[in-house]
mmCIF file of C-alpha atoms in Angstrom:
data_model
loop_
_atom_site.group_PDB
_atom_site.id
_atom_site.type_symbol
_atom_site.label_atom_id
_atom_site.label_comp_id
_atom_site.label_asym_id
_atom_site.label_seq_id
_atom_site.Cartn_x
_atom_site.Cartn_y
_atom_site.Cartn_z
ATOM 1 C CA UNK A 248 -59.281 180.991 -83.044
ATOM 2 C CA UNK A 249 -59.294 177.095 -83.022
ATOM 3 C CA UNK A 250 -56.408 176.936 -85.548
ATOM 4 C CA UNK A 251 -54.454 179.494 -83.483
ATOM 5 C CA UNK A 252 -54.932 177.337 -80.361
ATOM 6 C CA UNK A 253 -54.052 174.124 -82.119
ATOM 7 C CA UNK A 254 -50.903 175.792 -83.354
ATOM 8 C CA UNK A 255 -50.017 177.044 -79.915
ATOM 9 C CA UNK A 256 -50.387 173.618 -78.413
ATOM 10 C CA UNK A 257 -48.389 171.898 -81.320
ATOM 11 C CA UNK A 258 -45.597 174.289 -80.742
ATOM 12 C CA UNK A 259 -45.555 173.633 -77.040
ATOM 13 C CA UNK A 260 -45.377 169.919 -77.692
ATOM 14 C CA UNK A 261 -42.632 170.376 -80.272
ATOM 15 C CA UNK A 262 -40.442 172.128 -77.667
ATOM 16 C CA UNK A 263 -40.579 169.221 -75.361
ATOM 17 C CA UNK A 264 -37.196 167.325 -75.230
ATOM 18 C CA UNK A 265 -34.896 165.865 -72.769
ATOM 19 C CA UNK A 266 -32.445 168.679 -73.254
ATOM 20 C CA UNK A 267 -35.000 171.475 -72.715
ATOM 21 C CA UNK A 268 -33.997 174.444 -70.478
ATOM 22 C CA UNK A 269 -36.157 174.205 -67.318
ATOM 23 C CA UNK A 270 -35.551 177.796 -66.554
ATOM 24 C CA UNK A 271 -37.340 179.024 -69.687
ATOM 25 C CA UNK A 272 -40.962 179.962 -69.462
ATOM 26 C CA UNK A 273 -43.009 177.004 -70.622
ATOM 27 C CA UNK A 274 -45.704 179.065 -72.389
ATOM 28 C CA UNK A 275 -48.304 177.123 -70.567
ATOM 29 C CA UNK A 276 -51.442 178.890 -69.238
ATOM 30 C CA UNK A 277 -53.257 178.121 -66.015
ATOM 31 C CA UNK A 278 -55.891 176.471 -68.133
ATOM 32 C CA UNK A 279 -53.251 174.187 -69.718
ATOM 33 C CA UNK A 280 -52.093 173.240 -66.312
ATOM 34 C CA UNK A 281 -55.620 172.322 -65.217
ATOM 35 C CA UNK A 282 -56.021 170.299 -68.452
ATOM 36 C CA UNK A 283 -52.773 168.519 -68.016
ATOM 37 C CA UNK A 284 -53.301 167.617 -64.335
ATOM 38 C CA UNK A 285 -57.113 166.830 -64.253
ATOM 39 C CA UNK A 286 -58.902 163.513 -64.658
ATOM 40 C CA UNK A 287 -55.963 161.254 -64.230
ATOM 41 C CA UNK A 288 -56.953 157.823 -62.763
ATOM 42 C CA UNK A 289 -53.407 157.464 -61.294
ATOM 43 C CA UNK A 290 -54.031 160.678 -59.236
ATOM 44 C CA UNK A 291 -56.378 158.746 -56.868
ATOM 45 C CA UNK A 292 -56.569 161.445 -54.140
ATOM 46 C CA UNK A 293 -56.707 164.215 -56.833
ATOM 47 C CA UNK A 294 -53.667 165.909 -55.143
ATOM 48 C CA UNK A 295 -52.093 166.976 -58.437
ATOM 49 C CA UNK A 296 -55.477 168.067 -59.897
ATOM 50 C CA UNK A 297 -56.274 170.142 -56.812
ATOM 51 C CA UNK A 298 -52.743 171.792 -57.063
ATOM 52 C CA UNK A 299 -52.608 172.594 -60.715
ATOM 53 C CA UNK A 300 -52.752 176.263 -59.899
ATOM 54 C CA UNK A 301 -50.035 175.911 -57.286
ATOM 55 C CA UNK A 302 -47.689 174.338 -59.923
ATOM 56 C CA UNK A 303 -48.504 177.046 -62.308
ATOM 57 C CA UNK A 304 -47.839 179.798 -59.772
ATOM 58 C CA UNK A 305 -44.618 178.125 -58.654
ATOM 59 C CA UNK A 306 -43.349 178.361 -62.367
ATOM 60 C CA UNK A 307 -44.085 182.117 -62.308
ATOM 61 C CA UNK A 308 -42.571 182.877 -59.024
ATOM 62 C CA UNK A 309 -39.473 180.615 -59.088
ATOM 63 C CA UNK A 310 -38.800 180.490 -62.836
ATOM 64 C CA UNK A 311 -38.763 176.789 -62.879
ATOM 65 C CA UNK A 312 -40.846 174.706 -65.326
ATOM 66 C CA UNK A 313 -43.905 173.749 -63.320
ATOM 67 C CA UNK A 314 -44.583 170.544 -65.161
ATOM 68 C CA UNK A 315 -41.005 169.491 -64.226
ATOM 69 C CA UNK A 316 -41.862 170.194 -60.595
ATOM 70 C CA UNK A 317 -45.107 168.212 -60.855
ATOM 71 C CA UNK A 318 -43.381 165.433 -62.584
ATOM 72 C CA UNK A 319 -40.887 165.055 -59.798
ATOM 73 C CA UNK A 320 -43.715 164.932 -57.234
ATOM 74 C CA UNK A 321 -45.525 162.270 -59.323
ATOM 75 C CA UNK A 322 -42.421 160.081 -59.442
ATOM 76 C CA UNK A 323 -41.243 160.613 -55.808
ATOM 77 C CA UNK A 324 -44.716 160.155 -54.296
ATOM 78 C CA UNK A 325 -46.308 157.539 -56.644
ATOM 79 C CA UNK A 326 -48.966 160.107 -57.652
ATOM 80 C CA UNK A 327 -49.345 161.210 -54.000
ATOM 81 C CA UNK A 328 -49.889 157.782 -52.617
ATOM 82 C CA UNK A 329 -46.552 157.200 -50.784
ATOM 83 C CA UNK A 330 -46.564 157.189 -46.951
ATOM 84 C CA UNK A 331 -44.420 160.349 -46.900
ATOM 85 C CA UNK A 332 -46.921 162.108 -49.172
ATOM 86 C CA UNK A 333 -49.842 160.945 -47.136
ATOM 87 C CA UNK A 334 -48.555 161.464 -43.676
ATOM 88 C CA UNK A 335 -46.138 164.352 -44.124
ATOM 89 C CA UNK A 336 -47.793 166.127 -47.160
ATOM 90 C CA UNK A 337 -44.368 165.853 -48.803
ATOM 91 C CA UNK A 338 -44.785 164.985 -52.453
ATOM 92 C CA UNK A 339 -41.001 165.026 -53.178
ATOM 93 C CA UNK A 340 -39.434 163.056 -50.450
ATOM 94 C CA UNK A 341 -37.874 166.331 -49.631
ATOM 95 C CA UNK A 342 -35.072 165.846 -47.057
ATOM 96 C CA UNK A 343 -35.590 162.041 -47.195
ATOM 97 C CA UNK A 344 -32.304 160.332 -47.107
ATOM 98 C CA UNK A 345 -31.807 156.800 -48.451
ATOM 99 C CA UNK A 346 -30.716 155.377 -45.073
ATOM 100 C CA UNK A 347 -34.025 156.422 -43.293
ATOM 101 C CA UNK A 348 -36.347 158.023 -45.779
ATOM 102 C CA UNK A 349 -39.507 158.139 -43.764
ATOM 103 C CA UNK A 350 -38.033 159.598 -40.586
ATOM 104 C CA UNK A 351 -35.733 162.092 -42.298
ATOM 105 C CA UNK A 352 -38.303 163.478 -44.721
ATOM 106 C CA UNK A 353 -39.542 166.937 -44.006
ATOM 107 C CA UNK A 354 -43.235 167.421 -42.857
ATOM 108 C CA UNK A 355 -45.332 170.160 -44.413
ATOM 109 C CA UNK A 356 -48.576 171.802 -43.305
ATOM 110 C CA UNK A 357 -49.971 171.715 -46.854
ATOM 111 C CA UNK A 358 -49.126 170.282 -50.244
ATOM 112 C CA UNK A 359 -48.732 173.937 -51.489
ATOM 113 C CA UNK A 360 -45.920 174.395 -48.901
ATOM 114 C CA UNK A 361 -44.207 171.205 -50.191
ATOM 115 C CA UNK A 362 -44.494 172.436 -53.839
ATOM 116 C CA UNK A 363 -43.177 175.912 -53.070
ATOM 117 C CA UNK A 364 -40.446 174.676 -50.955
ATOM 118 C CA UNK A 365 -39.089 172.292 -53.634
ATOM 119 C CA UNK A 366 -39.619 174.872 -56.390
ATOM 120 C CA UNK A 367 -37.497 177.355 -54.358
ATOM 121 C CA UNK A 368 -34.800 174.730 -53.683
ATOM 122 C CA UNK A 369 -34.558 173.860 -57.366
ATOM 123 C CA UNK A 370 -34.191 177.498 -58.342
ATOM 124 C CA UNK A 371 -31.778 178.532 -55.541
ATOM 125 C CA UNK A 372 -29.601 175.409 -55.541
ATOM 126 C CA UNK A 373 -29.921 173.412 -58.789
ATOM 127 C CA UNK A 374 -30.991 175.459 -61.845
ATOM 128 C CA UNK A 375 -29.313 178.905 -61.448
ATOM 129 C CA UNK A 376 -25.772 179.902 -60.933
ATOM 130 C CA UNK A 377 -24.686 181.717 -57.803
ATOM 131 C CA UNK A 378 -25.750 185.289 -57.835
ATOM 132 C CA UNK A 379 -28.603 184.972 -60.297
ATOM 133 C CA UNK A 380 -31.614 187.023 -59.140
ATOM 134 C CA UNK A 381 -34.515 184.541 -59.434
ATOM 135 C CA UNK A 382 -37.163 187.033 -58.299
ATOM 136 C CA UNK A 383 -37.300 190.195 -56.053
ATOM 137 C CA UNK A 384 -36.858 188.019 -52.927
ATOM 138 C CA UNK A 385 -34.532 185.201 -54.001
ATOM 139 C CA UNK A 386 -30.970 185.081 -55.332
ATOM 140 C CA UNK A 387 -29.580 181.773 -56.366
ATOM 141 C CA UNK A 388 -26.740 180.142 -54.429
ATOM 142 C CA UNK A 389 -26.031 177.526 -57.240
ATOM 143 C CA UNK A 390 -24.865 175.097 -54.618
ATOM 144 C CA UNK A 391 -25.641 171.994 -56.865
ATOM 145 C CA UNK A 392 -25.731 173.755 -60.239
ATOM 146 C CA UNK A 393 -24.605 171.570 -63.177
ATOM 147 C CA UNK A 394 -26.860 173.032 -65.849
ATOM 148 C CA UNK A 395 -30.542 173.665 -66.622
ATOM 149 C CA UNK A 396 -31.743 170.294 -67.896
ATOM 150 C CA UNK A 397 -33.439 167.366 -66.245
ATOM 151 C CA UNK A 398 -30.298 165.337 -66.530
ATOM 152 C CA UNK A 399 -28.159 168.101 -65.075
ATOM 153 C CA UNK A 400 -30.467 168.281 -61.994
ATOM 154 C CA UNK A 401 -30.249 164.518 -61.616
ATOM 155 C CA UNK A 402 -26.501 164.700 -61.110
ATOM 156 C CA UNK A 403 -26.802 165.943 -57.627
ATOM 157 C CA UNK A 404 -30.567 165.682 -56.817
ATOM 158 C CA UNK A 405 -31.204 161.967 -56.818
ATOM 159 C CA UNK A 406 -29.045 158.960 -56.098
ATOM 160 C CA UNK A 407 -30.868 157.068 -58.977
ATOM 161 C CA UNK A 408 -28.933 157.930 -62.209
ATOM 162 C CA UNK A 409 -31.883 157.110 -64.282
ATOM 163 C CA UNK A 410 -34.129 159.448 -62.290
ATOM 164 C CA UNK A 411 -34.077 162.134 -65.055
ATOM 165 C CA UNK A 412 -35.445 159.720 -67.579
ATOM 166 C CA UNK A 413 -38.373 158.760 -65.330
ATOM 167 C CA UNK A 414 -39.121 162.440 -64.542
ATOM 168 C CA UNK A 415 -38.928 163.361 -68.228
ATOM 169 C CA UNK A 416 -41.293 160.553 -68.977
ATOM 170 C CA UNK A 417 -43.937 162.047 -66.831
ATOM 171 C CA UNK A 418 -43.251 165.409 -68.313
ATOM 172 C CA UNK A 419 -43.930 163.972 -71.785
ATOM 173 C CA UNK A 420 -47.070 162.271 -70.552
ATOM 174 C CA UNK A 421 -48.503 165.446 -69.126
ATOM 175 C CA UNK A 422 -47.579 167.599 -72.048
ATOM 176 C CA UNK A 423 -49.321 165.018 -74.337
ATOM 177 C CA UNK A 424 -52.535 165.551 -72.429
ATOM 178 C CA UNK A 425 -52.939 169.079 -73.966
#
C-alpha cells in the first residue's frame, strides 16, 4: 500500500506544469487537500487550513482545480492577512478594482461563500466556453474564456500580466507538500 500511495503522489506531482488544464480533475483526495493546506506558518489565521474541505468541494462542484482556487486566494490576500480578507471575508479581492480596491471589493458572510463565488465565476466566465454544462445547476457563459490554463485565465482576470506565474508558484508549493 505504501508503494501504491507513493506512486500516486509522484504521478500527481509529475502532472503539475504551467500548461496544465485547470478543468481536469486533479486526482487529489480530501486528505491530500488537508495535508497540502495544513501547518503552514504563512497561514497565520489558519484560514486556508480550516477551508481545505471547501476548496476540495469547490473542485468537485465547479470542475475547477481547487489548488488553483486556493493559490489565487493565497496570492490575492497574502495568506488571508489583507484588509479585504480580514474585514470582508474576501480572499480573492473579488470585485476589487484597481482604482479603489477596498471600497469596491465584495463582502461575504463566510470564507466559504467567498471561495464558492470565485470558483463559480472561474467556471462560468473564464474556464469553459459558452454553453458548457458545468454541473446540473450551472452552464458556462464563457464571457472571458481564453483557454483552460493559468496563463489563459490571467489574460482577462488580473491586470498584472505576471499574475499567472505567481499563482502557479503557489500551486507548485502546495503540491510539493504532499
